[in-house]
C-alpha positions as a LaTeX table, in Angstrom:
\begin{tabular}{lrrr}
\hline
Residue & $x$ (\AA) & $y$ (\AA) & $z$ (\AA) \\
\hline
Met1 & 0.10 & 0.00 & $-0.06$ \\
Arg2 & 1.23 & 3.37 & $-0.89$ \\
Ile3 & 0.87 & 6.24 & 1.43 \\
Gly4 & 0.84 & 9.66 & $-0.99$ \\
Asn5 & 1.15 & 13.24 & $-0.40$ \\
Asn6 & $-1.97$ & 14.25 & 1.07 \\
Ser7 & $-1.80$ & 17.77 & 0.83 \\
Gln8 & $-4.50$ & 18.29 & $-1.60$ \\
Gly9 & $-7.02$ & 16.69 & 0.49 \\
Ile10 & $-6.26$ & 19.15 & 3.39 \\
Trp11 & $-6.52$ & 22.12 & 1.03 \\
Gln12 & $-9.81$ & 20.98 & $-0.35$ \\
Leu13 & $-10.94$ & 20.50 & 3.39 \\
Leu14 & $-9.55$ & 23.77 & 4.47 \\
Ser15 & $-11.28$ & 25.37 & 1.41 \\
Arg16 & $-14.74$ & 23.79 & 2.13 \\
Val17 & $-14.44$ & 24.96 & 5.75 \\
Ser18 & $-13.67$ & 28.67 & 4.28 \\
Glu19 & $-16.73$ & 28.09 & 2.00 \\
Asn20 & $-18.97$ & 27.04 & 4.53 \\
Arg21 & $-18.21$ & 30.04 & 6.78 \\
Ala22 & $-18.82$ & 32.60 & 4.17 \\
Asn23 & $-22.42$ & 30.67 & 3.12 \\
Thr24 & $-23.44$ & 30.71 & 6.76 \\
Lys25 & $-22.18$ & 34.08 & 7.97 \\
Gly26 & $-24.82$ & 35.13 & 10.57 \\
Ala27 & $-26.43$ & 31.73 & 10.86 \\
Lys28 & $-26.48$ & 29.21 & 13.42 \\
Arg29 & $-23.56$ & 26.67 & 12.13 \\
Ser30 & $-23.44$ & 23.09 & 12.46 \\
Gly31 & $-20.44$ & 20.84 & 12.97 \\
Ala32 & $-17.27$ & 22.64 & 13.98 \\
Gly33 & $-19.12$ & 25.78 & 15.38 \\
Gly34 & $-16.91$ & 27.84 & 13.50 \\
Asn35 & $-13.85$ & 26.82 & 15.13 \\
Thr36 & $-10.77$ & 28.49 & 13.42 \\
Ile37 & $-7.40$ & 26.97 & 13.14 \\
Ala38 & $-6.41$ & 29.51 & 15.39 \\
Asp39 & $-9.31$ & 28.32 & 18.19 \\
Leu40 & $-8.21$ & 24.87 & 17.75 \\
Leu41 & $-4.43$ & 25.43 & 18.11 \\
Ser42 & $-5.17$ & 27.68 & 21.23 \\
Gly43 & $-7.75$ & 25.36 & 22.90 \\
His44 & $-10.65$ & 28.05 & 22.83 \\
Phe45 & $-13.11$ & 25.22 & 21.35 \\
Lys46 & $-16.68$ & 26.37 & 20.34 \\
Asn47 & $-19.98$ & 24.65 & 20.21 \\
Ser48 & $-22.10$ & 24.34 & 17.27 \\
Tyr49 & $-23.34$ & 27.67 & 17.63 \\
Gly50 & $-20.06$ & 29.43 & 17.91 \\
Val51 & $-19.93$ & 29.93 & 21.81 \\
Glu52 & $-16.92$ & 29.22 & 23.64 \\
Gly53 & $-16.86$ & 26.97 & 26.86 \\
Met54 & $-19.79$ & 25.36 & 25.70 \\
Glu55 & $-18.52$ & 22.06 & 24.21 \\
Ile56 & $-19.17$ & 18.76 & 26.83 \\
Thr57 & $-17.85$ & 16.18 & 24.72 \\
Gly58 & $-16.19$ & 13.94 & 27.24 \\
Lys59 & $-16.41$ & 16.11 & 30.43 \\
Thr60 & $-18.60$ & 15.93 & 33.00 \\
Asp61 & $-18.03$ & 19.26 & 35.00 \\
Trp62 & $-20.95$ & 20.53 & 33.70 \\
Lys63 & $-23.46$ & 18.67 & 35.86 \\
Arg64 & $-23.18$ & 20.94 & 38.77 \\
Ile65 & $-24.92$ & 23.41 & 40.58 \\
Val66 & $-23.82$ & 26.71 & 40.26 \\
Asn67 & $-24.89$ & 30.27 & 41.55 \\
Val68 & $-27.02$ & 31.92 & 38.78 \\
Ser69 & $-28.43$ & 35.24 & 38.37 \\
Asp70 & $-31.83$ & 35.93 & 40.54 \\
Glu71 & $-33.15$ & 37.37 & 37.00 \\
Met72 & $-32.70$ & 33.78 & 35.36 \\
Lys73 & $-34.10$ & 31.88 & 38.52 \\
Gln74 & $-37.21$ & 34.37 & 38.07 \\
His75 & $-37.15$ & 33.59 & 34.47 \\
Val76 & $-37.37$ & 29.51 & 35.10 \\
Tyr77 & $-40.02$ & 30.20 & 37.72 \\
Glu78 & $-42.32$ & 32.37 & 35.07 \\
Asp79 & $-41.74$ & 29.37 & 32.67 \\
Val80 & $-42.97$ & 26.71 & 34.92 \\
Asn81 & $-45.94$ & 29.08 & 36.16 \\
Lys82 & $-46.93$ & 29.30 & 32.43 \\
Glu83 & $-46.40$ & 25.55 & 31.68 \\
Phe84 & $-49.16$ & 25.08 & 34.64 \\
Tyr85 & $-51.59$ & 27.67 & 33.80 \\
Lys86 & $-51.63$ & 27.63 & 29.84 \\
Tyr87 & $-50.63$ & 23.81 & 29.33 \\
Gly88 & $-51.51$ & 22.00 & 32.41 \\
Gly89 & $-48.18$ & 21.14 & 33.33 \\
Met90 & $-46.69$ & 20.49 & 29.73 \\
Ser91 & $-44.20$ & 22.82 & 27.68 \\
Gly92 & $-46.84$ & 23.49 & 25.22 \\
Asn93 & $-46.25$ & 23.53 & 21.40 \\
Asn94 & $-45.81$ & 27.31 & 21.06 \\
Thr95 & $-42.14$ & 27.69 & 18.95 \\
Ala96 & $-42.07$ & 31.17 & 19.58 \\
Glu97 & $-42.70$ & 30.98 & 23.35 \\
Thr98 & $-39.97$ & 28.10 & 23.68 \\
Asp99 & $-37.40$ & 30.18 & 21.39 \\
Ala100 & $-37.95$ & 33.12 & 23.48 \\
Tyr101 & $-37.39$ & 31.34 & 26.72 \\
Tyr102 & $-34.15$ & 29.78 & 25.81 \\
Asp103 & $-32.86$ & 32.76 & 23.58 \\
Lys104 & $-32.80$ & 34.45 & 27.16 \\
Ile105 & $-30.89$ & 31.64 & 28.80 \\
His106 & $-28.60$ & 31.57 & 25.88 \\
Ser107 & $-27.75$ & 35.06 & 26.07 \\
Tyr108 & $-27.53$ & 34.83 & 29.71 \\
Val109 & $-24.70$ & 32.12 & 29.57 \\
Lys110 & $-22.81$ & 34.06 & 27.06 \\
Thr111 & $-22.01$ & 36.70 & 29.70 \\
Leu112 & $-20.86$ & 34.20 & 32.15 \\
Asp113 & $-17.23$ & 33.30 & 32.83 \\
Leu114 & $-15.68$ & 30.07 & 30.87 \\
Lys115 & $-15.40$ & 27.93 & 34.58 \\
Thr116 & $-19.52$ & 28.73 & 34.70 \\
Arg117 & $-20.78$ & 28.48 & 31.24 \\
Arg118 & $-21.18$ & 25.06 & 30.90 \\
Ala119 & $-22.99$ & 24.34 & 34.46 \\
Ala120 & $-25.39$ & 27.16 & 34.17 \\
Pro121 & $-27.84$ & 25.58 & 31.92 \\
Trp122 & $-27.47$ & 22.63 & 33.80 \\
Thr123 & $-28.56$ & 24.36 & 37.34 \\
Leu124 & $-31.22$ & 26.31 & 35.38 \\
Asn125 & $-32.73$ & 23.14 & 34.14 \\
Gln126 & $-32.31$ & 21.59 & 37.64 \\
Leu127 & $-34.42$ & 24.35 & 38.96 \\
His128 & $-36.95$ & 24.22 & 36.40 \\
Leu129 & $-37.42$ & 20.20 & 37.49 \\
Glu130 & $-37.47$ & 21.27 & 40.94 \\
Ile131 & $-40.13$ & 23.85 & 40.85 \\
Ala132 & $-42.35$ & 21.80 & 38.24 \\
Gly133 & $-41.70$ & 18.77 & 40.64 \\
Arg134 & $-43.25$ & 20.72 & 43.79 \\
Val135 & $-46.25$ & 22.14 & 41.91 \\
Thr136 & $-47.08$ & 18.77 & 40.42 \\
Gln137 & $-46.98$ & 17.59 & 43.74 \\
Ala138 & $-49.20$ & 20.19 & 45.20 \\
Val139 & $-51.63$ & 19.85 & 42.31 \\
Lys140 & $-52.03$ & 15.95 & 43.10 \\
Ala141 & $-52.41$ & 16.90 & 46.49 \\
Lys142 & $-55.72$ & 19.03 & 45.58 \\
Asp143 & $-56.70$ & 16.68 & 42.60 \\
Pro144 & $-55.20$ & 13.05 & 42.80 \\
Ala145 & $-56.84$ & 12.17 & 39.81 \\
Trp146 & $-55.10$ & 14.98 & 37.68 \\
Thr147 & $-52.42$ & 13.92 & 35.17 \\
Ala148 & $-50.06$ & 16.19 & 33.24 \\
Gly149 & $-51.50$ & 18.02 & 30.02 \\
Lys150 & $-55.04$ & 18.03 & 31.96 \\
Pro151 & $-56.47$ & 21.66 & 32.86 \\
Ile152 & $-55.74$ & 22.76 & 36.52 \\
Ser153 & $-58.33$ & 25.02 & 38.15 \\
His154 & $-57.04$ & 28.48 & 38.33 \\
Asp155 & $-57.86$ & 28.66 & 41.90 \\
Val156 & $-55.71$ & 25.68 & 42.68 \\
Leu157 & $-52.93$ & 27.09 & 40.67 \\
Asp158 & $-53.46$ & 30.50 & 42.32 \\
Glu159 & $-53.20$ & 29.09 & 45.84 \\
Ile160 & $-50.06$ & 27.08 & 44.98 \\
Phe161 & $-48.16$ & 30.28 & 43.10 \\
Ala162 & $-49.44$ & 32.65 & 46.26 \\
Gly163 & $-46.33$ & 34.38 & 47.58 \\
Asp164 & $-42.93$ & 33.34 & 47.19 \\
Thr165 & $-42.78$ & 30.14 & 49.34 \\
Leu166 & $-42.71$ & 27.75 & 46.27 \\
Tyr167 & $-40.00$ & 30.05 & 44.51 \\
Gln168 & $-37.81$ & 30.35 & 47.73 \\
Asp169 & $-38.35$ & 26.52 & 48.61 \\
Ser170 & $-37.32$ & 25.40 & 45.32 \\
Val171 & $-34.39$ & 27.56 & 45.07 \\
Asn172 & $-33.07$ & 26.42 & 48.45 \\
Ala173 & $-33.84$ & 22.61 & 47.77 \\
Leu174 & $-31.70$ & 22.72 & 44.57 \\
Tyr175 & $-28.72$ & 24.29 & 46.24 \\
Ala176 & $-28.93$ & 21.94 & 49.22 \\
Lys177 & $-29.20$ & 19.07 & 46.64 \\
Gly178 & $-26.22$ & 20.64 & 44.62 \\
Gly179 & $-23.77$ & 19.66 & 47.49 \\
Lys180 & $-21.17$ & 17.92 & 45.72 \\
Gly181 & $-19.79$ & 20.06 & 43.01 \\
Leu182 & $-21.53$ & 23.34 & 44.29 \\
Asp183 & $-19.99$ & 26.57 & 42.89 \\
Met184 & $-21.05$ & 29.53 & 44.97 \\
Lys185 & $-18.37$ & 31.86 & 43.72 \\
Ala186 & $-19.55$ & 31.77 & 40.27 \\
\hline
\end{tabular}
């Protein structure tokens, strides 16, 4: 078997990458996420959306609870509230709502330092699960026959969401569960 000079193949690959970059300017990219050779050589890898510090392949440090802003905690709380009032505890099928919810999280994550960037979305997702779980338990206590997706009386939900007890208890439980890997300095 003869191994020949493969420089032509490398140049073809590089020209395709360069061509793809020109064709996708301003659009979400797939694959290498817009990593340049300089990015690859420096170790500053970007995900498929071109955001540095979000690559999780082969890493486990992103599954930890970190401190996130009160604004983002409230954003998650409001989303859970909407899901129960509007969709009976389900996420619904309104793409615009879903996109707006995640766009705000994506924008927030980009403002964080690289040490916290991977873990923040995990933390927000765990908070979402914590709040939704507590609301589900409270609804089932009031109506044992209720199942997810079935409409819930607004009177029941008004009682559950009244005050800030649900919010505070959920946040406290999240950080208490975080124990190992809790990074409060972020």
